[in-house]
Coordinates of C-alpha atoms in Angstrom, one line a residue:
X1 CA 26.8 -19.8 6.1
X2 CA 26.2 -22.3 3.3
X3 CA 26.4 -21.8 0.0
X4 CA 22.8 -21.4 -0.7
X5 CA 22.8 -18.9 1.6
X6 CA 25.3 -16.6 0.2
X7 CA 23.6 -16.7 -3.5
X8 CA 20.0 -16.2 -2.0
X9 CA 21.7 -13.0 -0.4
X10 CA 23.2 -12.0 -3.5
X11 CA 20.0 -12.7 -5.3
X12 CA 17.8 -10.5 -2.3
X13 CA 20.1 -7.6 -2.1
X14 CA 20.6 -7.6 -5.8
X15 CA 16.1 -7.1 -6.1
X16 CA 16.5 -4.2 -3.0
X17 CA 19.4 -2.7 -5.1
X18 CA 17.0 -2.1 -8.6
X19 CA 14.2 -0.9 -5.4
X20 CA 16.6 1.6 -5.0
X21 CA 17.3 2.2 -8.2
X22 CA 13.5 2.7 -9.3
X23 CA 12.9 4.7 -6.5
X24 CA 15.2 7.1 -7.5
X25 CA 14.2 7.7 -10.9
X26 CA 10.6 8.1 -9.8
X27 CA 11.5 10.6 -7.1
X28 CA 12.6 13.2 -10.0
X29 CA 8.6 12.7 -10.8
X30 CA 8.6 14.6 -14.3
X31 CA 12.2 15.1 -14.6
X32 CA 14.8 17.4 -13.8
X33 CA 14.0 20.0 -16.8
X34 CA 10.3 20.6 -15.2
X35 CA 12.1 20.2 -11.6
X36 CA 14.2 23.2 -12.4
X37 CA 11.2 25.6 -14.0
X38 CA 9.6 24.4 -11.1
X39 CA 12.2 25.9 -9.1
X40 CA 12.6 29.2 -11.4
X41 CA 8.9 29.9 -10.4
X42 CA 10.0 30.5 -7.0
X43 CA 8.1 27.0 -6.0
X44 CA 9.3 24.2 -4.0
X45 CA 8.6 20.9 -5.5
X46 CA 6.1 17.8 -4.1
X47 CA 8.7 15.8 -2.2
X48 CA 10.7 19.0 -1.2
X49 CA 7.7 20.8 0.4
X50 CA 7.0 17.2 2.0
X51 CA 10.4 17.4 3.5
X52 CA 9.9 20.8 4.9
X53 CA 6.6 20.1 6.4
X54 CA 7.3 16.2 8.6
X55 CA 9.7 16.3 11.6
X56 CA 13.0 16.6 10.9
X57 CA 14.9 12.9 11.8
X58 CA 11.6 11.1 12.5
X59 CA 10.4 8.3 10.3
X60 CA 7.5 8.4 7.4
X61 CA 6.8 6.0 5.0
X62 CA 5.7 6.6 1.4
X63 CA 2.1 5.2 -0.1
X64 CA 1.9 4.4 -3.6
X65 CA 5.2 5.7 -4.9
X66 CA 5.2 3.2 -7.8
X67 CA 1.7 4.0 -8.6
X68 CA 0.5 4.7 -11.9
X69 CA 4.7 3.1 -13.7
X70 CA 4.6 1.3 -16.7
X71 CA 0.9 3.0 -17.4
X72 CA 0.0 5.7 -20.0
X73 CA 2.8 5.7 -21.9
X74 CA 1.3 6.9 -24.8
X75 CA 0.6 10.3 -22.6
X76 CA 4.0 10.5 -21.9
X77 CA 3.5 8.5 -18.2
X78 CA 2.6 9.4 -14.7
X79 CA 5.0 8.8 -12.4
X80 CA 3.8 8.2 -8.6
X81 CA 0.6 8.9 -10.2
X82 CA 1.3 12.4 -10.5
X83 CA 0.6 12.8 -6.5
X84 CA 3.5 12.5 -3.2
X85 CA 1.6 10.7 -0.4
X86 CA 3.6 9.8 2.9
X87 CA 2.5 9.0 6.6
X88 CA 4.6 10.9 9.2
X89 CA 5.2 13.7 11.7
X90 CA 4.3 17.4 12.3
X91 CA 4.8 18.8 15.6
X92 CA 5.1 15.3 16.8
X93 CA 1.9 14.7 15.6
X94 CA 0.9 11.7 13.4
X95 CA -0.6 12.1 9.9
X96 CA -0.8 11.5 6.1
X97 CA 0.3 14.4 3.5
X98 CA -0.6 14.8 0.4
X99 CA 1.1 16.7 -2.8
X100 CA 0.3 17.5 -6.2
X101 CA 3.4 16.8 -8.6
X102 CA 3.2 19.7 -10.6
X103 CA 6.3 18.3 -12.2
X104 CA 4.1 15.5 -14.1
X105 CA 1.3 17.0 -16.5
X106 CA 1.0 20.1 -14.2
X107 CA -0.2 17.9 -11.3
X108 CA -3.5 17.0 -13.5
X109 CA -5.2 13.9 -12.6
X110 CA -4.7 10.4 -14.5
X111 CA -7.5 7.4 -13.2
X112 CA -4.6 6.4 -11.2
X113 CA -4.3 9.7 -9.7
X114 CA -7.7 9.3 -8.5
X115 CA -7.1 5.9 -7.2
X116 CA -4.4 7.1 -5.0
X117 CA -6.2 10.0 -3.6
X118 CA -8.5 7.9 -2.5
X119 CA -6.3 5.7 -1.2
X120 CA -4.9 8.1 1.0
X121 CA -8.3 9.4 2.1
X122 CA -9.0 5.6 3.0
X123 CA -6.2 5.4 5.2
X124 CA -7.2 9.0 6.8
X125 CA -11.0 7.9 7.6
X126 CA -10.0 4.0 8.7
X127 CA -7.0 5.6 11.0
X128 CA -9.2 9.0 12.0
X129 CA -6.0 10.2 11.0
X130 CA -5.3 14.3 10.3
X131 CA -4.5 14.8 6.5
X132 CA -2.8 18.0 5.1
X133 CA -3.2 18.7 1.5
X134 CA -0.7 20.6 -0.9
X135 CA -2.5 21.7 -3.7
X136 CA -0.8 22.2 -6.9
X137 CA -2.8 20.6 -9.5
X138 CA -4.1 21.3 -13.2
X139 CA -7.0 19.4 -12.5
X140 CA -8.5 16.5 -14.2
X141 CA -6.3 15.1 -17.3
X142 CA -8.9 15.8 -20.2
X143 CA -7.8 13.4 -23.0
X144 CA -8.6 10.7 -20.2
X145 CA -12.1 12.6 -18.6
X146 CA -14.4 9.8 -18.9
X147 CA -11.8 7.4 -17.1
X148 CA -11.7 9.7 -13.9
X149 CA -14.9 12.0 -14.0
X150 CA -18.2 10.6 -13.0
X151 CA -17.8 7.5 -11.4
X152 CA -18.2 6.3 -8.0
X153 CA -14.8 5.5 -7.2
X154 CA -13.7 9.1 -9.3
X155 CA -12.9 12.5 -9.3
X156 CA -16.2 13.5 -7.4
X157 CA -15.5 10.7 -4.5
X158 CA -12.9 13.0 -2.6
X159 CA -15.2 15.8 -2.4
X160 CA -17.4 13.4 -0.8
X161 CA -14.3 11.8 1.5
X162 CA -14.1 15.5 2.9
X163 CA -17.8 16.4 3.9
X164 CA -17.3 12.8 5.4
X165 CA -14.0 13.7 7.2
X166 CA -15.0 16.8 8.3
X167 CA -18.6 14.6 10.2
X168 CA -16.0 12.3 11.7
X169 CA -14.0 14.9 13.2
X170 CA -10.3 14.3 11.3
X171 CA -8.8 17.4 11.1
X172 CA -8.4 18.2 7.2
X173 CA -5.7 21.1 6.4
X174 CA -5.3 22.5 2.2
X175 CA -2.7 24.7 1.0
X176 CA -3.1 26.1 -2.1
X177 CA 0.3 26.2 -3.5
X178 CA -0.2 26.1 -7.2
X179 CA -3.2 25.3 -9.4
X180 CA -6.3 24.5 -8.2
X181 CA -9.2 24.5 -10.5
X182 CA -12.8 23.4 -11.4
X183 CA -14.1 20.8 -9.4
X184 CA -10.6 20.7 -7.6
X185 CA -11.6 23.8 -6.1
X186 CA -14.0 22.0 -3.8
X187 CA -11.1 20.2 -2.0
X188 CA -9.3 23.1 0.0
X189 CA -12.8 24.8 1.0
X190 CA -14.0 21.9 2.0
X191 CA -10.9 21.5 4.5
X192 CA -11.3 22.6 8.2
X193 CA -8.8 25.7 7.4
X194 CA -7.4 26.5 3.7
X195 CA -3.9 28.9 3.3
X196 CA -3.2 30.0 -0.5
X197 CA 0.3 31.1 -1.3
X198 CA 0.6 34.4 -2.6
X199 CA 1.3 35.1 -6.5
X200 CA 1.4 31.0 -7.3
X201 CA -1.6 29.8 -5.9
X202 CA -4.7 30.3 -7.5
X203 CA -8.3 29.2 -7.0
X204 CA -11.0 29.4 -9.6
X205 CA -13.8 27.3 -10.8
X206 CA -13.1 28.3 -14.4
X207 CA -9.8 30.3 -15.6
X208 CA -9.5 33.7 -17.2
X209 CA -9.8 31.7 -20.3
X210 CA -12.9 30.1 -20.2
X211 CA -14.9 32.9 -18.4
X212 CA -13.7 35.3 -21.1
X213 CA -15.4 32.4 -23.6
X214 CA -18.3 31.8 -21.2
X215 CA -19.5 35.3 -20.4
X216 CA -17.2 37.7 -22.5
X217 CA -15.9 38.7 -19.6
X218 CA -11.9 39.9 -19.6
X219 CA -9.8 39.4 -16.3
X220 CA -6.6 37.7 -15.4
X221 CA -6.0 34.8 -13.0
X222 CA -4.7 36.8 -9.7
X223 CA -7.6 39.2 -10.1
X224 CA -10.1 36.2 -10.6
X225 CA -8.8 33.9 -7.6
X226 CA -5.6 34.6 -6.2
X227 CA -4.3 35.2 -2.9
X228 CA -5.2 38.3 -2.4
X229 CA -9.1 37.8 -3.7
X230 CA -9.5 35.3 -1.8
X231 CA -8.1 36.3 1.3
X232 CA -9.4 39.9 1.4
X233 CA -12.4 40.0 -1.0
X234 CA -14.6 36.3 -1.1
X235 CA -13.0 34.6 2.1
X236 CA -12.8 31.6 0.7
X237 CA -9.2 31.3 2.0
X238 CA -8.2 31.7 6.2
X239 CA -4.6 32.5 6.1
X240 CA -2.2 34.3 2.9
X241 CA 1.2 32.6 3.0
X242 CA 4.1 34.8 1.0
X243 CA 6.0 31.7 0.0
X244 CA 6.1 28.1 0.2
X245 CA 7.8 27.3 3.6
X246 CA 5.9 30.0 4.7
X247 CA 2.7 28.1 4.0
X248 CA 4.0 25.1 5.8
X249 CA 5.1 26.8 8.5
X250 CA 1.9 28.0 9.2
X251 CA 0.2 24.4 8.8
X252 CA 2.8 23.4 11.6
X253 CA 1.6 26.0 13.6
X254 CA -1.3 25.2 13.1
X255 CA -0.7 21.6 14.0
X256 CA 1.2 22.0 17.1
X257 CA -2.5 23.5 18.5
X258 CA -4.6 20.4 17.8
X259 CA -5.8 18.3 20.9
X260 CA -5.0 14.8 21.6
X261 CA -6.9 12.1 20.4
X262 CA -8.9 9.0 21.8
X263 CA -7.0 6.1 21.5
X264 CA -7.4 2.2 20.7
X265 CA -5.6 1.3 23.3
X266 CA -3.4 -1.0 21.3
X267 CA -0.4 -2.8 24.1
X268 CA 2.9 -0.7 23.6
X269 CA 5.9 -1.2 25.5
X270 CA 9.6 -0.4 25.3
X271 CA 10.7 -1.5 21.8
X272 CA 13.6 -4.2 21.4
X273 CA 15.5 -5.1 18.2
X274 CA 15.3 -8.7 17.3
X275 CA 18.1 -11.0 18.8
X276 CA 18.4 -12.5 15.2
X277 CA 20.2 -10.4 12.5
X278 CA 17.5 -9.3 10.4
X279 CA 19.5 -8.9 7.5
X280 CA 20.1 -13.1 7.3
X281 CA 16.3 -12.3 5.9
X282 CA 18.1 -11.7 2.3
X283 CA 20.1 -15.5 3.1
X284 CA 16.9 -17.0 4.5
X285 CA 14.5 -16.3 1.8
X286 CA 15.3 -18.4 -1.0
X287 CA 16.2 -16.9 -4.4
X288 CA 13.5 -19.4 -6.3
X289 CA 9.8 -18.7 -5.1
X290 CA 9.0 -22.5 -5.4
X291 CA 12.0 -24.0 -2.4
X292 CA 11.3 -24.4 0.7
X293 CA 12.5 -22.1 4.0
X294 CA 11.2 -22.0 7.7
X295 CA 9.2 -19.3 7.8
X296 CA 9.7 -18.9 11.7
X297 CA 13.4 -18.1 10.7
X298 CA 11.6 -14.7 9.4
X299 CA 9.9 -14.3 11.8
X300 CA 12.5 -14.4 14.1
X301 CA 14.2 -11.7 12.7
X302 CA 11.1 -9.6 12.6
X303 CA 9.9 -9.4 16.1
X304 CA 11.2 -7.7 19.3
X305 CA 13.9 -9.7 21.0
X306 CA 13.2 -12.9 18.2
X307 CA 10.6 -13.6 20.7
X308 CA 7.4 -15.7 19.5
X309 CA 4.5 -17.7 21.5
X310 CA 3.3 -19.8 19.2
X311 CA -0.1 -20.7 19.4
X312 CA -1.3 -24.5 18.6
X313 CA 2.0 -25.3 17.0
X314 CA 1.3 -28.9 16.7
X315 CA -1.6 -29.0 14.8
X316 CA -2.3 -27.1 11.3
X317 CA 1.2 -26.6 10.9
X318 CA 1.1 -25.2 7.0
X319 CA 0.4 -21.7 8.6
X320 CA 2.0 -20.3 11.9
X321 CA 0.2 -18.4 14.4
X322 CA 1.4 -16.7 17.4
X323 CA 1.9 -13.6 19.8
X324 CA 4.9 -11.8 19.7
X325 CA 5.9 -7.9 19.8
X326 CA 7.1 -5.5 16.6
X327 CA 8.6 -2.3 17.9
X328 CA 7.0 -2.9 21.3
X329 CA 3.7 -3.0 20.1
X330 CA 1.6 -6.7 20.7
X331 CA 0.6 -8.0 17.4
X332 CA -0.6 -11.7 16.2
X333 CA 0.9 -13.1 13.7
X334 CA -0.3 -15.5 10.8
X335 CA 2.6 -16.6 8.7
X336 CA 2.8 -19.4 5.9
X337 CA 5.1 -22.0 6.4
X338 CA 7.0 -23.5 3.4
X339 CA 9.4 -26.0 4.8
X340 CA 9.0 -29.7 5.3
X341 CA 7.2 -30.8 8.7
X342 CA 7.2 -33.9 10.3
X343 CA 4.0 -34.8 12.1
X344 CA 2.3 -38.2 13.3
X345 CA 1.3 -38.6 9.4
X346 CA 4.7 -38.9 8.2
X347 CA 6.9 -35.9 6.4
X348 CA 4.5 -33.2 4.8
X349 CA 6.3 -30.5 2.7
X350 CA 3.8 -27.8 2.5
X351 CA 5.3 -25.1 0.3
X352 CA 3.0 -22.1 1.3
X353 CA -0.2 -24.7 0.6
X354 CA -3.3 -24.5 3.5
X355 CA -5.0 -27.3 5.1
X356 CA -8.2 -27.8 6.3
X357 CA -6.6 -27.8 9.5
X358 CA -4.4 -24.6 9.3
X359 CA -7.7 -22.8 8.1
X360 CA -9.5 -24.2 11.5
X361 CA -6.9 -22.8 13.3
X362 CA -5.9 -19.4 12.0
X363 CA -10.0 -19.0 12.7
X364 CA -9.9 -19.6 15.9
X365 CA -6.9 -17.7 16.6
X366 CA -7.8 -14.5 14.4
X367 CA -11.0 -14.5 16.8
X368 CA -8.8 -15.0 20.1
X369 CA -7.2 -11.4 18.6
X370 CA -10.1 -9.6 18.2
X371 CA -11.1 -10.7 21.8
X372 CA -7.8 -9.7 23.3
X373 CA -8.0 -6.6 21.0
X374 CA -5.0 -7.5 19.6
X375 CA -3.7 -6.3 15.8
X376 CA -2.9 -8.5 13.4
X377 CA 0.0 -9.2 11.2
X378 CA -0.5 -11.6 7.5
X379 CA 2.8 -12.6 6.3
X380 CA 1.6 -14.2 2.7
X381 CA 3.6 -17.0 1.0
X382 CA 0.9 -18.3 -0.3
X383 CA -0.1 -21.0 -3.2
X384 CA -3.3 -21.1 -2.0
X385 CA -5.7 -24.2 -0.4
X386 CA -4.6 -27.7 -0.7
X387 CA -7.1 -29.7 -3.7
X388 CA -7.8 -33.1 -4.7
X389 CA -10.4 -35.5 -3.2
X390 CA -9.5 -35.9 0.2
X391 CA -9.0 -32.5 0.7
X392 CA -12.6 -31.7 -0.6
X393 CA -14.5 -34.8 1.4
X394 CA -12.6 -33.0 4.3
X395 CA -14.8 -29.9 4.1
X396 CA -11.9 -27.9 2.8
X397 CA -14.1 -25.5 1.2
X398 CA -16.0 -25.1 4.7
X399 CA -12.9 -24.6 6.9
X400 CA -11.4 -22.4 4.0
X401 CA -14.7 -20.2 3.8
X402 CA -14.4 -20.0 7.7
X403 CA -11.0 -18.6 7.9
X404 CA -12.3 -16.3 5.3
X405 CA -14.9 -14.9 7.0
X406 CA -13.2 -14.2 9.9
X407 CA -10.4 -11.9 8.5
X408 CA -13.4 -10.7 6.5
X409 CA -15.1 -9.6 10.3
X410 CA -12.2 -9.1 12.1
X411 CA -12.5 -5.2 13.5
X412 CA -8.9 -4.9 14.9
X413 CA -6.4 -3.7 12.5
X414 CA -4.9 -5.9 10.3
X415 CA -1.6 -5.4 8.0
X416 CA -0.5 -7.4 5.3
X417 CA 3.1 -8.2 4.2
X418 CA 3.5 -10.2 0.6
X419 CA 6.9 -12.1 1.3
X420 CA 6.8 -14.4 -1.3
X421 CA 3.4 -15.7 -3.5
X422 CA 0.2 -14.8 -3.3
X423 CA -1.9 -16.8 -5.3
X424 CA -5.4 -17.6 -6.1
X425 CA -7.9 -18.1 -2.9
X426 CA -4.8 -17.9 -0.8
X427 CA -4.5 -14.0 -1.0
X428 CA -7.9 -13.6 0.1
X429 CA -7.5 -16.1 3.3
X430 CA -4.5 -14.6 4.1
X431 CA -5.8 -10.4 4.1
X432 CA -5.6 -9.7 0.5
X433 CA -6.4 -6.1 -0.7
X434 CA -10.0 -7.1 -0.9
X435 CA -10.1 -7.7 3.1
X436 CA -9.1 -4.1 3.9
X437 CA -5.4 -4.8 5.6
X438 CA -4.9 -1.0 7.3
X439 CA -1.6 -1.4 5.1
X440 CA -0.9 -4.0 2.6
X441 CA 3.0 -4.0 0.8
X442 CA 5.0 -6.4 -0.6
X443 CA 8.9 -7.3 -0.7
X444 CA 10.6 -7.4 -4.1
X445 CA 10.9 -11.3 -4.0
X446 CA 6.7 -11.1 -3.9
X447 CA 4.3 -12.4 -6.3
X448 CA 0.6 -11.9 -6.9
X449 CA -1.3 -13.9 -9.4
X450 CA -4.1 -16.4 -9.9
X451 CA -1.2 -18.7 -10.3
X452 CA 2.3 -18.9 -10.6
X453 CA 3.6 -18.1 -14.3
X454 CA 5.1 -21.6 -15.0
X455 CA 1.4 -23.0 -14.2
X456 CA -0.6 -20.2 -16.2
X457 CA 1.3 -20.7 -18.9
X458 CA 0.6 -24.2 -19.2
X459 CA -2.4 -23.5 -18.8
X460 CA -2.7 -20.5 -21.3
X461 CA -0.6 -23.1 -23.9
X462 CA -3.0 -25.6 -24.0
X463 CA -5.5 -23.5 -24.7
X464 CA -3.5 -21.4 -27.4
X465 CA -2.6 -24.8 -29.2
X466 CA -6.0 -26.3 -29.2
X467 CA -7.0 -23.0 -31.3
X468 CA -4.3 -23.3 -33.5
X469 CA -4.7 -27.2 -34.0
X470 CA -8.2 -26.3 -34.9
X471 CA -7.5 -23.7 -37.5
X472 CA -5.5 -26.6 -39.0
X473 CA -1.9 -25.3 -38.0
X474 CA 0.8 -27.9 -37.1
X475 CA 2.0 -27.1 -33.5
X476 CA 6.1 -28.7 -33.3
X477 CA 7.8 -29.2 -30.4
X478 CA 9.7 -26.2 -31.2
X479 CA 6.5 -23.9 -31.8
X480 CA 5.1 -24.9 -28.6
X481 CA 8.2 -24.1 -26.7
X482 CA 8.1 -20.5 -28.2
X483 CA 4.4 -19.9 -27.5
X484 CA 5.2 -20.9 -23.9
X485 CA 7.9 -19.0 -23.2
X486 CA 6.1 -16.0 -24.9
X487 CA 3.0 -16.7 -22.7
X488 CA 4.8 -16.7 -19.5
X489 CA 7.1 -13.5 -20.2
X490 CA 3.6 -11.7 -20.5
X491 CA 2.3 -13.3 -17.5
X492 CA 5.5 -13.2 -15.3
X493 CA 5.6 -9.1 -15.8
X494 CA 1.8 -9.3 -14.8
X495 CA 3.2 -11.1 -11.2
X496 CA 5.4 -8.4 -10.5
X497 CA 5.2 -6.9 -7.0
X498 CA 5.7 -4.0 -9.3
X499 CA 3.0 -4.1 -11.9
X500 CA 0.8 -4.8 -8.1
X501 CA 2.0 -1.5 -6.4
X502 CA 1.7 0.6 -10.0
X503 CA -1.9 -0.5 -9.6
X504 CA -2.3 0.1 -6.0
X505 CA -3.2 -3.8 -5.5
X506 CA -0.2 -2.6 -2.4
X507 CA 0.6 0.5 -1.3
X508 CA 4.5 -0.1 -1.6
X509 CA 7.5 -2.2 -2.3
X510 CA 9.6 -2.3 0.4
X511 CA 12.8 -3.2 1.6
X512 CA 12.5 -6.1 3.8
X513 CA 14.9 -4.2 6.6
X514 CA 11.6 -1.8 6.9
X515 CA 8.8 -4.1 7.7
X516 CA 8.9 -3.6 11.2
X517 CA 8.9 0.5 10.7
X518 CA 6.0 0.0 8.4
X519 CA 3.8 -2.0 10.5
X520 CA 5.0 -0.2 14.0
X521 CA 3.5 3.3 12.2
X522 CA 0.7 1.7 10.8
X523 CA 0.0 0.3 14.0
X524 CA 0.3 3.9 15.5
X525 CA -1.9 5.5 12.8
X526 CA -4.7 2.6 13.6
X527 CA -4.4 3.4 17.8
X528 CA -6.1 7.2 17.0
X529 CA -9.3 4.7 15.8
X530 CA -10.9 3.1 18.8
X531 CA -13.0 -0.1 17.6
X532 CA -17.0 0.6 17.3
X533 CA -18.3 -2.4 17.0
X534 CA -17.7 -6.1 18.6
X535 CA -16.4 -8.7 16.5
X536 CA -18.9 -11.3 15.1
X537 CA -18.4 -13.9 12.6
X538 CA -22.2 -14.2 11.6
X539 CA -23.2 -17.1 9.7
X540 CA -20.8 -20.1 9.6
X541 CA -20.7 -23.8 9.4
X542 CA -19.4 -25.7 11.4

């Protein structure tokens, strides 16, 4: 191994390390003083009644765990958004869990909070995938109300997301294990079957509190909605748990009953392990997010057996395309490729830029995997679609828009992994957020932006001067090396795969050694979804 290669590793395993090292400061969610009251209540916390509940030794992966970091600060933060949200096992059955963090602000609801919710109901309705939910939550935070109350996209949508559920046929499952309150009383009734844990869980639309100031009435919580009322007296509730595991064990029960499900009928077969060392990815991928690499070399160590059929590999070479297998199943891959090619027009170094070309063909071969009912997998290193004037009397805007409009179409599932950039039109080309990838996450070395800070702050510095210079102020060389360097220190946090996954722009960071887990589940999750309608591109010119 060169040089180069050993401080691109350092630099890769040094970003997974601080992954690491952020995800274990989140897991403690509102810290280990609340952790251990938690605990003195006779309660299990978020992650731990997670645990419990999935397979033991099976796999899961976690949505949104960086959700809501760096945000409302001034209310003391949210880590994870307040909510645990992981895709896994119970009784060998797939699914998504959700859990109230009752260790941040009593499990009340940030925006974020919201955002994530839905995020996860997203995934449940797209996949027709059961959901379990562990209720433990104080209910909408009221200092932020009008952020997360009345909205479309707020509070009110997830009451909405169940009746919706419920039409489709996806098994819903609540367990009241804390709190649940007001209009986050709706969410466990309006499950297929609801269990409330005796003496901790409670359900009310308003607390002993407000119905004494409401109708002078004097009663206590367990009286008003606990697990005895509920279960004996109104019957809003189906099953009373005496603990938490007992609770879960009950929902596994409950789960190892449920019928099998249609299926997609996605290509499976016995899984192999690449033939290439997948963790040369952290030597591969270069430490600066502007050099040059063969993206086939990742890819390589990606797919089963390092085995790729490439599909038109002489022509539009700026992206890859191809067949290959991840964990056995058959996906397609589109890939950006950032090294320099030579083709019958001379050398063309393409640094993650796509051509008219490359757009033509990624069309045609996204629509080759809808007929073949094939998945597809966006690997984005992306600066986005190559300018000037010959690029623009070439129809780039047509062949771009075309591209566009069929990952916009395509109705197999599609799953996005952000290697390296992702700027500007690119992202959108290549399955951005906005294109509903089934899953979308991003590597630590990833960036998403309009543009990459060194050019936005060029950008933002001309501007900034030109005001300046106009309010008479004298702009030295030294000034305008300061203003820069303060411009793109506020943009560069902004590019953060980070500040992206707080926001839920992804729904993880990742370690690069867990791609292929996270698109072989997601790919699983989409096969309980059979397509409903044909692929059809509308409306294009050609």
């Amino acid at each position: 191994m060169d040089l180069n290669f050993n401080k691109n590793e350092d630099h890769n395993k040094l970003l997974v390390s601080e992954l690491n090292s952020r995800l274990v400061k989140l897991k403690l969610g509102g810290g280990q003083k609340r952790i251990d009251k938690h605990h003195a209540k006779g309660k299990m916390t978020a992650r731990e009644r997670i645990d419990y509940l999935l397979d033991p030794k099976t796999k899961s992966i976690e949505i949104g765990a960086f959700a809501g970091e760096g945000m409302y600060e001034e209310h003391g933060g949210c880590p994870s958004a307040g909510v645990v949200i992981k895709i896994g096992y119970v009784k060998g059955k797939q699914c998504i869990v959700v859990a109230n963090d009752a260790t941040v602000k009593a499990g009340a609801w940030f925006p974020i909070t919201g955002k994530k919710n839905l995020r996860a109901q997203e995934i449940a309705i797209e996949n027709k995938l059961p959901i379990i939910y562990l209720v433990d939550s104080a209910g909408v935070y009221l200092p932020m109300q009008d952020e997360i109350f009345p909205d479309k996209e707020h509070f009110g949508r997830i009451f909405r997301n169940n009746a919706v559920m419920s039409s489709m046929g996806i098994t819903q499952i609540a367990a009241v294990m804390g709190s649940c309150v007001a209009g986050g009383a709706y969410l466990p009734i309006m499950s297929d079957e609801a269990l409330i844990v005796d003496k901790t869980g409670s359900i009310f639309l308003a607390g002993s509190y407000l119905v004494k100031a409401a109708i002078g009435e004097s009663i206590d919580n367990e009286t008003l909605g606990g697990a005895t009322t509920h279960c004996e007296i109104s019957g809003v509730t189906d099953y009373k748990a005496k603990d938490d595991k007992n609770a879960l064990d009950t929902i596994k029960n409950i789960m190892d009953k449920i019928g099998d499900f249609d299926k997609a009928g996605y290509n499976r077969v016995e899984a192999k392990k690449p033939k290439e060392h997948q963790e040369e990815i952290f030597g591969i991928l270069p430490k600066s997010r502007a050099d040059q690499y063969d993206m086939m070399e990742i890819i390589n160590r990606l797919v089963d057996n390092s085995e790729f059929e490439e599909y038109k590999a002489g022509y539009g070479q700026s992206l890859i395309t191809g067949y290959a297998r991840i964990d056995g199943w058959a996906v397609g891959i589109v890939a950006n490729q950032r090294k320099v090619v030579k083709t019958k027009k001379g050398e063309m170094q393409f640094g993650g830029v796509i051509y008219s070309d490359s757009a033509d063909k990624a069309t045609r071969f996204i629509a080759n995997c809808n007929q073949k009912k094939i998945p597809l997998v966006f690997l984005q290193d992306v600066t986005g679609f190559m300018v000037g004037s010959k690029s623009e009397h070439g129809g780039s805007i047509k062949d771009g828009a075309k591209m566009v409009n069929a990952v916009s179409n395509s109705v197999v599932p599609k799953f996005t992994v952000v290697i390296g950039n992702s700027y500007g039109a690119g992202n959108y080309a290549m399955c951005g957020k906005a294109y509903d990838p089934r899953l979308i996450f991003a590597w630590p070395s990833a960036e998403l932006a309009v543009m990459s800070g060194a050019s936005a702050a060029k950008v933002l510095l001309q501007i900034e001067t030109a005001s300046l210079k106009a309010r008479g102020e004298e702009i030295t060389p030294e000034k305008e090396t300061e203003l820069f360097d303060k411009i793109k220190a506020r943009y560069d946090e902004q590019i953060s795969p980070y500040y992206a996954a707080s926001r839920i722009w992804t729904d993880a960071v990742i370690n690069p050694l867990d791609t292929r887990t996270w698109i072989s589940m997601g790919i699983e999750a989409a096969n309980h979804a059979p397509i409903e309608k044909p692929f059809n591109l509308g409306v294009i010119q050609t």
